[in-house]
mmCIF file of C-alpha atoms in Angstrom:
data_model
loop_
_atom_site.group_PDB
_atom_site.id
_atom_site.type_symbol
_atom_site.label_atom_id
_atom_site.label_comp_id
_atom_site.label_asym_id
_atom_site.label_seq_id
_atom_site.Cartn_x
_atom_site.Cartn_y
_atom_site.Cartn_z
ATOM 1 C CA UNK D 1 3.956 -10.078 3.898
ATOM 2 C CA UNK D 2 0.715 -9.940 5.620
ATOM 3 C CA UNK D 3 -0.521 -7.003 8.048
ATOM 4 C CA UNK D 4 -3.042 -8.422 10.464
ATOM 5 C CA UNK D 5 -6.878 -7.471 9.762
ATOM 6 C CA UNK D 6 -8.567 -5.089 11.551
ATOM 7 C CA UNK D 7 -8.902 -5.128 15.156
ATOM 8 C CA UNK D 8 -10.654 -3.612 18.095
ATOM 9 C CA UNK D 9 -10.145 -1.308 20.233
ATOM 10 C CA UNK D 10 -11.969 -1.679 23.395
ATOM 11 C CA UNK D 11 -10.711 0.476 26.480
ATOM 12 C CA UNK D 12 -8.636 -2.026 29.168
ATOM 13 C CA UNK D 13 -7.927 -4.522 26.662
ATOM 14 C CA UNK D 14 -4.028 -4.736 26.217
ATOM 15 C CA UNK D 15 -2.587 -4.531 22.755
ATOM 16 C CA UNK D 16 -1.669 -8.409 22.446
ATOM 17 C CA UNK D 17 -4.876 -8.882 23.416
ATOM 18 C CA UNK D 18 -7.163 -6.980 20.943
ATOM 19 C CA UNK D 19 -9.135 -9.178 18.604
ATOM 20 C CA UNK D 20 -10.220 -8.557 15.382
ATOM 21 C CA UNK D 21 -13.293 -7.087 14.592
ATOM 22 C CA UNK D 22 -16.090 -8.712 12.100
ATOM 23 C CA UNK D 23 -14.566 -6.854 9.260
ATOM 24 C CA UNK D 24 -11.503 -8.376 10.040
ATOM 25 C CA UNK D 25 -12.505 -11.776 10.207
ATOM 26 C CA UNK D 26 -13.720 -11.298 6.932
ATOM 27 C CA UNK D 27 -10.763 -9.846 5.515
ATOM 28 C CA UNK D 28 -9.049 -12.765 6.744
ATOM 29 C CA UNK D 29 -10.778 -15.274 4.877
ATOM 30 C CA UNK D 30 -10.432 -13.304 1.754
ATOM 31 C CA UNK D 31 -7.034 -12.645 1.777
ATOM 32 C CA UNK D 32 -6.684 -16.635 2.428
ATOM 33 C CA UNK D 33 -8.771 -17.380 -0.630
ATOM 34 C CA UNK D 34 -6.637 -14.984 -2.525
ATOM 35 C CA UNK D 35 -2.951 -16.278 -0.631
ATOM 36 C CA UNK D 36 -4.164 -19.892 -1.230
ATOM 37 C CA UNK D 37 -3.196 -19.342 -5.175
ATOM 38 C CA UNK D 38 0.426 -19.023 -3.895
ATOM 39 C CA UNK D 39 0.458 -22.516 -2.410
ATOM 40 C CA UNK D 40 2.526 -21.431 0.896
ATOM 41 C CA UNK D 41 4.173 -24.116 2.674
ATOM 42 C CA UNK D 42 4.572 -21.906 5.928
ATOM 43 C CA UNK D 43 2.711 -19.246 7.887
ATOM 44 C CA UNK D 44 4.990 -17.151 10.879
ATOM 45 C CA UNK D 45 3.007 -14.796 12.902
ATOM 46 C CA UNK D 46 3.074 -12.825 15.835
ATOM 47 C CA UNK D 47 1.577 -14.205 19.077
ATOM 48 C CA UNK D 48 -0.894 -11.685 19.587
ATOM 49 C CA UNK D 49 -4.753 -12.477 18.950
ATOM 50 C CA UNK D 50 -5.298 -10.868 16.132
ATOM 51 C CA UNK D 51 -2.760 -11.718 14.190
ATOM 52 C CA UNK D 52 -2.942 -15.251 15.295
ATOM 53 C CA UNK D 53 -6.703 -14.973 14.308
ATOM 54 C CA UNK D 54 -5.435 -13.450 10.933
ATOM 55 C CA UNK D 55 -3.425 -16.159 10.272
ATOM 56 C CA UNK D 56 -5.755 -18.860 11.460
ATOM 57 C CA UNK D 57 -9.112 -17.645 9.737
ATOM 58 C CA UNK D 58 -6.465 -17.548 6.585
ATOM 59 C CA UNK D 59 -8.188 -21.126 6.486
ATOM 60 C CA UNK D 60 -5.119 -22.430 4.210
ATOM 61 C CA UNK D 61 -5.588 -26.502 5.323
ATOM 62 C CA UNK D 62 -2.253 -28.245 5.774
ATOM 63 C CA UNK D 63 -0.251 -24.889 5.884
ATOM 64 C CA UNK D 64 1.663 -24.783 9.555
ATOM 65 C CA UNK D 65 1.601 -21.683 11.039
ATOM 66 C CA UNK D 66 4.747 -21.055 14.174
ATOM 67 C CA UNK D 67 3.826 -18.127 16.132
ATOM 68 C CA UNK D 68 6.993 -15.894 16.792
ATOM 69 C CA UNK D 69 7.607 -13.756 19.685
ATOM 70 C CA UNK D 70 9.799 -11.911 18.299
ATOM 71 C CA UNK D 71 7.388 -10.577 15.072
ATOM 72 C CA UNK D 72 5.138 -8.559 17.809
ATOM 73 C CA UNK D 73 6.787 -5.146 18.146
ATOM 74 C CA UNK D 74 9.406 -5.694 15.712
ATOM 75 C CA UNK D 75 11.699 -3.917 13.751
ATOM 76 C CA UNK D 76 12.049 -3.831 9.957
ATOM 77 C CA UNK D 77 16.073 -5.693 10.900
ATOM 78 C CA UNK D 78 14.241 -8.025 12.982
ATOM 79 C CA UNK D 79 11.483 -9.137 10.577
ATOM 80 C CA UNK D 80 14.715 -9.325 8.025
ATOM 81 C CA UNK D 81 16.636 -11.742 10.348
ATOM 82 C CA UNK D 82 13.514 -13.829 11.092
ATOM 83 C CA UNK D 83 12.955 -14.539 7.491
ATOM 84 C CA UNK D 84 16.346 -15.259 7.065
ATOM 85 C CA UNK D 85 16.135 -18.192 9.245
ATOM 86 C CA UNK D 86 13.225 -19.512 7.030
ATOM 87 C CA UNK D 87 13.981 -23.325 6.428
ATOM 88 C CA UNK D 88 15.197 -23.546 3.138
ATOM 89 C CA UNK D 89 12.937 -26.454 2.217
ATOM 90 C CA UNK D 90 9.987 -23.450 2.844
ATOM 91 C CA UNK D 91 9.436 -21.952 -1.526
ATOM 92 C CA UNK D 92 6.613 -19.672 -0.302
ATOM 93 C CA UNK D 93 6.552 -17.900 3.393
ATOM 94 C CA UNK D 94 3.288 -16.009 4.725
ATOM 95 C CA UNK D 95 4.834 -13.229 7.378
ATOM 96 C CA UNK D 96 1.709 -11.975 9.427
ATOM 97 C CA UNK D 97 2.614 -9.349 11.563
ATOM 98 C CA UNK D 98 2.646 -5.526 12.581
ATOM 99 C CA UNK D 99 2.627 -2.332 11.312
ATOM 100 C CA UNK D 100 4.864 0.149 11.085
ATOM 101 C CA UNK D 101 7.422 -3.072 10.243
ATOM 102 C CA UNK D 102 5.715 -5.519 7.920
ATOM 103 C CA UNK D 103 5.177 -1.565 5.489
ATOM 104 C CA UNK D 104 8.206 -1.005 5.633
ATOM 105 C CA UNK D 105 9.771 -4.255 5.239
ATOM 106 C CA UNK D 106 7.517 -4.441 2.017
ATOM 107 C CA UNK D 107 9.237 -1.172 0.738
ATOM 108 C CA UNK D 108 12.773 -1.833 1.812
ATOM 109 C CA UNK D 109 12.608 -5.123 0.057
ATOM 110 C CA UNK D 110 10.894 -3.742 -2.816
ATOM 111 C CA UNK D 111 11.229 0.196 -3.035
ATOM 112 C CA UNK D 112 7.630 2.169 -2.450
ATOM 113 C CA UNK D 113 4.990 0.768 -4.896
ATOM 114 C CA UNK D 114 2.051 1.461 -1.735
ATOM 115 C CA UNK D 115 1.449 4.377 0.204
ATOM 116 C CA UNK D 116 -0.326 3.167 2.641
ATOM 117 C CA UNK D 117 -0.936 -0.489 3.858
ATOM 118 C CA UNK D 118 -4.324 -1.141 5.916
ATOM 119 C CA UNK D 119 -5.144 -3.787 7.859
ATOM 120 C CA UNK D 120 -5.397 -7.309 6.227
ATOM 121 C CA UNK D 121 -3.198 -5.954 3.092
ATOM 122 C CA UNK D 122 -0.767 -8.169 2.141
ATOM 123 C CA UNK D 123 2.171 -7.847 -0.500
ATOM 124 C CA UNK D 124 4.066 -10.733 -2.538
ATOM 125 C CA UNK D 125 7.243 -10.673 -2.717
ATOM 126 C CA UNK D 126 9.325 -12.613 -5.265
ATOM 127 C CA UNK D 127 13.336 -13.117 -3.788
ATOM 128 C CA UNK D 128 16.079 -14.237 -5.777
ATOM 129 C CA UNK D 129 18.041 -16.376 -3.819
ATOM 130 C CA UNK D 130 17.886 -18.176 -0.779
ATOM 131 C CA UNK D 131 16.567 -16.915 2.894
ATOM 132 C CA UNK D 132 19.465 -16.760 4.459
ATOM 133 C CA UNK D 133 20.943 -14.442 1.865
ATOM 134 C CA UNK D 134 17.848 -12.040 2.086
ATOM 135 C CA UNK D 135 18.776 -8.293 1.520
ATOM 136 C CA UNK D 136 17.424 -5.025 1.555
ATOM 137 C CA UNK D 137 16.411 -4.162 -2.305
ATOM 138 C CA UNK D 138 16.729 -7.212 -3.818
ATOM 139 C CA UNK D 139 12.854 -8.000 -4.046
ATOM 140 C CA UNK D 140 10.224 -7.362 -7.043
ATOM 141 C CA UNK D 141 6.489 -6.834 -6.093
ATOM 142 C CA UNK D 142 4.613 -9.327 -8.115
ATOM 143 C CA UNK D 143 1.185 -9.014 -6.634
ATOM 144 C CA UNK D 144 -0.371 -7.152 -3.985
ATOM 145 C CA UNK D 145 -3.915 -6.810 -1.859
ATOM 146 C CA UNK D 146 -5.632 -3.940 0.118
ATOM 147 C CA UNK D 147 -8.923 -5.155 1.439
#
C-alpha cells in the first residue's frame, strides 16, 4: 500500500489535477528503489496526476501499472473489493492511492503499527490466502517506509 508523494497545492488547480512537487518526485523514485526488492508483478493506482506520477516515477521496468477510477476518493470497503479482484496470477500488488483510505486500509488489514502515514509512505503487507478471500485483520506488517 502506497500513499502518493507529495503534491502541490496551487490555487485553481482541481484535486485530480495537482502534481507532485520536487520532493515528491523524489520520494517516488526512492520508494521504487526500495519497492523494487519486492519484485511486484502489478501496480493499481488512482487516475489522478499525482498518483499516476507516483506510480510512474516508481521507475519499476516491466511492472504494468492499470489506473483505477474507482481508487480516487475511495473508501477503506472499496480499496478492499478492488484488491480482491487482483488476478490471482498477481504474488505481489503495489496499491497507490489516497489518504484517509490507503491509512486505514493499512491498519484494518494489519491493526495500528503507524500513527501517521505521509505522503510517499508505503506499507507491506504479507496476506495469507488468496485475493479474493482478502479480510479485514488477517494481514502482518512485514516492512514499512515513511519518506
Amino acid at each position: 500500500m502506497l500513499r502518493h508523494a507529495k503534491a502541490e497545492h496551487t490555487p485553481g488547480v482541481l484535486d485530480f489535477d495537482r502534481v507532485l512537487t520536487n520532493r515528491g518526485e523524489r520520494n517516488s523514485r526512492e520508494a521504487g528503489e526500495l519497492i523494487a526488492r519486492l519484485t511486484p508483478d502489478l501496480i493499481v493506482a488512482s487516475p489522478s496526476a499525482r498518483t499516476r506520477l507516483t506510480a510512474e516515477l516508481l521507475g519499476l521496468e516491466g511492472v504494468p501499472i492499470e489506473f483505477e477510477r474507482d481508487v480516487y476518493e475511495a473508501y477503506t470497503d472499496d480499496l478492499i473489493e478492488i484488491v480482491r479482484r487482483t488476478d490471482p496470477e498477481v504474488d505481489t500488488l503495489v496499491l497507490v492511492g489516497h489518504n484517509p483510505s490507503v491509512h486505514d486500509l493499512v491498519v484494518q488489514l494489519s491493526g495500528p503499527q503507524t500513527e501517521t502515514f505521509k505522503p510517499g509512505a508505503f506499507a507491506v503487507i504479507e496476506l495469507p490466502g488468496p485475493w479474493e478471500e482478502l479480510d479485514l485483520g488477517t494481514g502482518t506488517l512485514v516492512d514499512g517506509h515513511q519518506p
